[in-house]
Coordinates of N, CA and C and ligand atoms in Angstrom, one line a residue:
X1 N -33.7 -19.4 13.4 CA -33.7 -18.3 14.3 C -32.4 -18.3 15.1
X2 N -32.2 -17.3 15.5 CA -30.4 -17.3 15.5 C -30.9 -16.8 17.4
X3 N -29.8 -17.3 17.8 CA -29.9 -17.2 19.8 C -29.9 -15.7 20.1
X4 N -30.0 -15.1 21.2 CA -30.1 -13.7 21.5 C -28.8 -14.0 22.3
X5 N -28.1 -12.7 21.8 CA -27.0 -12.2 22.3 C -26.9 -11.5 24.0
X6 N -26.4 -12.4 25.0 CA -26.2 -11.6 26.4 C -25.2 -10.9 26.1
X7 N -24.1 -11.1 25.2 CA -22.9 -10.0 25.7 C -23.3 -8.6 25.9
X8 N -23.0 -7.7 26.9 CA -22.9 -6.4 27.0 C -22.8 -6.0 26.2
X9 N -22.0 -6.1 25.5 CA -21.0 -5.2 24.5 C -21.5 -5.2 23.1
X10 N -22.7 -6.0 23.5 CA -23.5 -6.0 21.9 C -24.9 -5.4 22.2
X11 N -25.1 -4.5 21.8 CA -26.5 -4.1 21.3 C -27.3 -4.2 20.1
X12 N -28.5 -5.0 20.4 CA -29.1 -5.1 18.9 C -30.1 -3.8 18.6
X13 N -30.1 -3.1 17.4 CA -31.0 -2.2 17.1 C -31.7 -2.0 15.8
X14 N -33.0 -2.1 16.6 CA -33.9 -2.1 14.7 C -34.3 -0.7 14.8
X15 N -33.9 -0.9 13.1 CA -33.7 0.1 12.4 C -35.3 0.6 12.0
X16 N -35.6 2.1 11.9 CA -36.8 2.3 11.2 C -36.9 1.3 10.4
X17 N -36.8 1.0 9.3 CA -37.0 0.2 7.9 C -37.7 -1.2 8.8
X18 N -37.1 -1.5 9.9 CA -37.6 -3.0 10.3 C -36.2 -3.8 10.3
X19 N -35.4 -3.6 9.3 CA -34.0 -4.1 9.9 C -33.5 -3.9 10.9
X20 N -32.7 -5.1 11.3 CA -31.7 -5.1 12.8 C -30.8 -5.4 12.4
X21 N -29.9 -4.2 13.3 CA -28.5 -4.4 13.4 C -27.8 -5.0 14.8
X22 N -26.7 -5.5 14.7 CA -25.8 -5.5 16.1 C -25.2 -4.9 16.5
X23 N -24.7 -3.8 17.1 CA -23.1 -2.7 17.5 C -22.5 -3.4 18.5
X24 N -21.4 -3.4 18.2 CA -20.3 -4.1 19.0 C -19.7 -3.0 19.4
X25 N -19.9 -2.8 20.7 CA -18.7 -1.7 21.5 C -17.0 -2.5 22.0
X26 N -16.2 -1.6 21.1 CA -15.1 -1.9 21.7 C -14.3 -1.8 22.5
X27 N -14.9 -0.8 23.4 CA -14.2 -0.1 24.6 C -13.7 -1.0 25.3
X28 N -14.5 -2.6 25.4 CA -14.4 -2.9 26.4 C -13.1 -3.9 26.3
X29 N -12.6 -3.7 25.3 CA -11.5 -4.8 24.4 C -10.2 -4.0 25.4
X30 N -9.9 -5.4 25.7 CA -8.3 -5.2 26.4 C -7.2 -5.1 25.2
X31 N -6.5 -3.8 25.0 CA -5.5 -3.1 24.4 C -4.2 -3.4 24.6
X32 N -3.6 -4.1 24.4 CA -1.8 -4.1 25.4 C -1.4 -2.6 25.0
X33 N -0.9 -2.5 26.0 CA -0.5 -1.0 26.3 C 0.8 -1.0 25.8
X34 N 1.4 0.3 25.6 CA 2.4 0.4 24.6 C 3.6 0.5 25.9
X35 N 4.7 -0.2 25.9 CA 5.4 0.0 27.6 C 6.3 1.0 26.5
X36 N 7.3 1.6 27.5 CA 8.3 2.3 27.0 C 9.8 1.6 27.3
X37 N 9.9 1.4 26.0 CA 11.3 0.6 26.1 C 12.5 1.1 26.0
X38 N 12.7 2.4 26.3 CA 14.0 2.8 26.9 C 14.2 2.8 28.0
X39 N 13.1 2.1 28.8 CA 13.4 2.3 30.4 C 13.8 0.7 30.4
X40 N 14.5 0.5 31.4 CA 15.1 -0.4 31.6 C 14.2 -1.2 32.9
X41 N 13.5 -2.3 32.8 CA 12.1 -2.9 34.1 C 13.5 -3.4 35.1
X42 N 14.6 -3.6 35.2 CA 15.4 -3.8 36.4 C 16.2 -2.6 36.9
X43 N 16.7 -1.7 36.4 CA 16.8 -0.3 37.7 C 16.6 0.8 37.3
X44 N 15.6 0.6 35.7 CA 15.2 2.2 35.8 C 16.0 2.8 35.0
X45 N 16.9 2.7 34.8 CA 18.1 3.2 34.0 C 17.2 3.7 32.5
X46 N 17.2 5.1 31.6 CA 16.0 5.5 30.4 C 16.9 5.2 29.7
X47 N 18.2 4.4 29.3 CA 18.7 4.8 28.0 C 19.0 3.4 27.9
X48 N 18.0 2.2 27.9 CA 18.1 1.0 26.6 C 17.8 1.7 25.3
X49 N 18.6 0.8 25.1 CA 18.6 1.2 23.3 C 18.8 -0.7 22.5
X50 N 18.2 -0.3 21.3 CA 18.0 -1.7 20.5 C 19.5 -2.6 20.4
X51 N 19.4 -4.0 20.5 CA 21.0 -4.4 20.0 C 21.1 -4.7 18.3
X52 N 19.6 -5.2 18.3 CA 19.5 -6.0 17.0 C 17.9 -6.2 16.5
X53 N 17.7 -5.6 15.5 CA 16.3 -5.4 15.3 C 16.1 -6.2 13.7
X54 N 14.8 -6.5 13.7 CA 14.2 -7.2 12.3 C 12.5 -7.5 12.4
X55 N 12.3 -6.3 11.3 CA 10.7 -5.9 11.2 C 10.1 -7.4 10.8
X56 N 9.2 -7.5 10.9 CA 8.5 -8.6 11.1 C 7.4 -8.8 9.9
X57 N 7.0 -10.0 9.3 CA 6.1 -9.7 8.2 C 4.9 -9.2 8.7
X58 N 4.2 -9.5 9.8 CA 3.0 -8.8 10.7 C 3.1 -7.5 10.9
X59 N 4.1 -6.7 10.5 CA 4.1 -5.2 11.3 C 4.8 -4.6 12.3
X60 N 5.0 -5.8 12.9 CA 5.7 -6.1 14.5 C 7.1 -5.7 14.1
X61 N 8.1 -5.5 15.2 CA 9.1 -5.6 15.1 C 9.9 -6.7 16.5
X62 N 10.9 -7.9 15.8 CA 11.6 -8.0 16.4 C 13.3 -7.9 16.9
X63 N 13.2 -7.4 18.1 CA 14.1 -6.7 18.9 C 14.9 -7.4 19.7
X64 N 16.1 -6.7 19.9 CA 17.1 -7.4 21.3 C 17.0 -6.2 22.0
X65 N 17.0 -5.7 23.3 CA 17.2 -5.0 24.1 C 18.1 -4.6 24.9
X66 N 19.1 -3.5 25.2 CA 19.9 -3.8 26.1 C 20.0 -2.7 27.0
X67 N 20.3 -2.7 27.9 CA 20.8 -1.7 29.2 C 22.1 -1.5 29.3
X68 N 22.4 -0.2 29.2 CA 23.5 0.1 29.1 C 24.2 0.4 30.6
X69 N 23.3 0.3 31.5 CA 23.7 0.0 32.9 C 23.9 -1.2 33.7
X70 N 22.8 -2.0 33.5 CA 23.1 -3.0 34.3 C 22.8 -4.2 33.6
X71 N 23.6 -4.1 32.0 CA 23.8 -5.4 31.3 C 22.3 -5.9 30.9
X72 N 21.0 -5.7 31.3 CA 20.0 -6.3 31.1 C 19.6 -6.6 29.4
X73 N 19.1 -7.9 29.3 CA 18.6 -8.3 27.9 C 17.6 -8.8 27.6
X74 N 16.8 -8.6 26.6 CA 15.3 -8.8 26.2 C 15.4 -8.9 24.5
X75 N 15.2 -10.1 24.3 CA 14.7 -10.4 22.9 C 13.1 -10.5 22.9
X76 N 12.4 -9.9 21.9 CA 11.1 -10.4 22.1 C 10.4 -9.4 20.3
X77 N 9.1 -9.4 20.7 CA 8.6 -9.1 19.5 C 7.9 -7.6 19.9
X78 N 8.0 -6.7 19.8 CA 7.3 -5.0 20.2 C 6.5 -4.8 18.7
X79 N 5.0 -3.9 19.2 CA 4.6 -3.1 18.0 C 4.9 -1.9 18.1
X80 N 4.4 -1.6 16.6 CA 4.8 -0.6 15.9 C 4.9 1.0 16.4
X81 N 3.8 0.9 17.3 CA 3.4 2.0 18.7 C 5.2 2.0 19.4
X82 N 5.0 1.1 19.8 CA 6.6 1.2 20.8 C 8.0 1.2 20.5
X83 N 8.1 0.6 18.8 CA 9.3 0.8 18.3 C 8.8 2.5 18.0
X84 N 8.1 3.1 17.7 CA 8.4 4.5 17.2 C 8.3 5.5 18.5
X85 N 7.8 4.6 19.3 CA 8.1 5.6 20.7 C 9.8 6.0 21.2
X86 N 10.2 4.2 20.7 CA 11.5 4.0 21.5 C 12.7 4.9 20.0
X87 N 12.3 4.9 18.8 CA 13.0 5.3 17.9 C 13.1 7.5 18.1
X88 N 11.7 7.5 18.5 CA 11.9 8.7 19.0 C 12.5 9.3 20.1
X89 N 12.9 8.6 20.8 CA 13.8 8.6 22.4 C 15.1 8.3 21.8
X90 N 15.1 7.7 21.0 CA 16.8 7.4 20.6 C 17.0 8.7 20.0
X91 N 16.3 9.6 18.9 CA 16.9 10.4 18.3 C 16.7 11.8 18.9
X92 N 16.1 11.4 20.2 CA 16.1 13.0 21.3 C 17.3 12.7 21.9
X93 N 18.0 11.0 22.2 CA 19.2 11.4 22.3 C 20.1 11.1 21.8
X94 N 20.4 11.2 20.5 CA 21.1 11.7 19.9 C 21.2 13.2 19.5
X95 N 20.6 13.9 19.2 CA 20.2 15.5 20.0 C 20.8 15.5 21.1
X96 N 20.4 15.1 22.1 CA 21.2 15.8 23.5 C 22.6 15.5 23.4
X97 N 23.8 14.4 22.6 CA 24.8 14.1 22.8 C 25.5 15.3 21.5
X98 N 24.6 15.6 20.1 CA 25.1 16.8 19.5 C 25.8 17.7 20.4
X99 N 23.9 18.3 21.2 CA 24.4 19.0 21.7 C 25.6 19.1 22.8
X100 N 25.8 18.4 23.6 CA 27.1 18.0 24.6 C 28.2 18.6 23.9
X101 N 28.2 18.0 22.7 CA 29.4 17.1 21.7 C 30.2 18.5 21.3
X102 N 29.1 19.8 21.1 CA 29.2 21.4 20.5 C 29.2 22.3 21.8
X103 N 28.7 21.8 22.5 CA 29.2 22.5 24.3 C 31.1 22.0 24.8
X104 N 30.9 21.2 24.6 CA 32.3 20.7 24.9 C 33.2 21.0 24.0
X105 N 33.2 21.3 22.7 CA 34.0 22.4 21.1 C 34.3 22.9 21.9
X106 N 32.8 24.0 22.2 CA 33.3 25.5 22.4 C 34.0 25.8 23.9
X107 N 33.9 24.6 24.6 CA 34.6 25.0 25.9 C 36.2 24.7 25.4
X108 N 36.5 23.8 24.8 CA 37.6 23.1 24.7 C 38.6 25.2 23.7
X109 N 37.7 25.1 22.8 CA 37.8 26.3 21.5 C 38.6 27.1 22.1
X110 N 37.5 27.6 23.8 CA 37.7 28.5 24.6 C 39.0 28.9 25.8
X111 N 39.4 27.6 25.9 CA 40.7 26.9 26.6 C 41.9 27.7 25.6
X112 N 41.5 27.3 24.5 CA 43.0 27.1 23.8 C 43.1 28.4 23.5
X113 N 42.1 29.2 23.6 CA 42.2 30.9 22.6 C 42.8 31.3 24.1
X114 N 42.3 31.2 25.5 CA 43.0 31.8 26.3 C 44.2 31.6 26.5
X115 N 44.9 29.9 26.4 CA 46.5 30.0 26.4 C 47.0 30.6 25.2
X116 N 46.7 30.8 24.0 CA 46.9 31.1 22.7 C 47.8 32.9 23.5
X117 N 46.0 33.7 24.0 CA 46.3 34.7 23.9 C 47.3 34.9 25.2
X118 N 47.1 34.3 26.2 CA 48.1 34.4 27.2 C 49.5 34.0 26.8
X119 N 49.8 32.9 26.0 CA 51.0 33.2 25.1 C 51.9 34.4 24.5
X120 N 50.8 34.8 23.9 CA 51.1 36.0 23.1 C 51.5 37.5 24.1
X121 N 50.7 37.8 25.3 CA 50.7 38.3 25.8 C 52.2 38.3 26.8
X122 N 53.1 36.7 26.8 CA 54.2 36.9 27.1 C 55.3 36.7 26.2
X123 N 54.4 37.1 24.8 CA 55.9 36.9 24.2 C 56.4 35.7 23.7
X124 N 55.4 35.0 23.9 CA 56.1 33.5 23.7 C 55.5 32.6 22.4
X125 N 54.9 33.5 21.4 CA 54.7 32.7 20.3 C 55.4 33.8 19.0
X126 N 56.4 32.6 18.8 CA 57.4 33.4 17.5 C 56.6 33.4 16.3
X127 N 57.3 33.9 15.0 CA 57.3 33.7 13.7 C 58.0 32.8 13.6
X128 N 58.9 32.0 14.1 CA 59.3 30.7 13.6 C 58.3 30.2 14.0
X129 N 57.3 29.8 14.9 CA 56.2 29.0 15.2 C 55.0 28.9 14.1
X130 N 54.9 29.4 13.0 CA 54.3 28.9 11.8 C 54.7 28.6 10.8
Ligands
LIG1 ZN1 19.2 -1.7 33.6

């Protein structure tokens, strides 16, 4: 005869037929929460980025961490939840630096066509100049 279960989290239930089952609720299972590792835990700074990564035979990945503000470093082991959180934060910025990278073209573009045309407007770009 097998001992009666106090855990909470278990309920035994017989089944019409006359069988019993157990249900194990999991709610009550402590989750490590997924942190976001582009934030930096000494001043906040969002743009750590990986130094040196190596997926793990468990699934895991292990990581170096770095802050690109205030030097901070973290080797350790992250799951798979938080490298693809943090992998998606890298390539939103990388997106935002595109974009910068094509704002900054067309300003620069925009510079040169004005002295270009203000050039021209005194006269000051020959046929020997090509
Ligand atoms: Zn920092």
């Amino acid at each position: 005869m097998s001992r009666p279960n106090h855990n909470p989290a278990v309920r035994k239930i017989v089944l019409p037929s006359g069988r019993s089952i157990e249900v194990v609720r999991f709610d009550d299972v402590a989750v490590p929460a997924a942190r976001d590792l582009h934030i930096c835990p000494v001043c906040a700074c969002d743009l750590v980025q990986p130094y040196e990564w190596a997926e793990t035979s468990e699934g895991s990945w292990r990581m170096t961490l770095e802050c690109p503000n205030c030097a901070w470093l973290e080797s350790g082991l992250y799951n798979q939840l938080e490298v693809e959180m943090l992998e998606e934060r890298l390539d939103h910025g990388v997106d935002e630096m595109i974009n910068d990278l094509r704002r900054l073209t067309r300003a620069n573009m925009a510079v040169e066509v004005d002295r270009f045309v203000a050039a021209l407007a005194h006269d000051l770009i020959l046929p020997e100049d090509f």
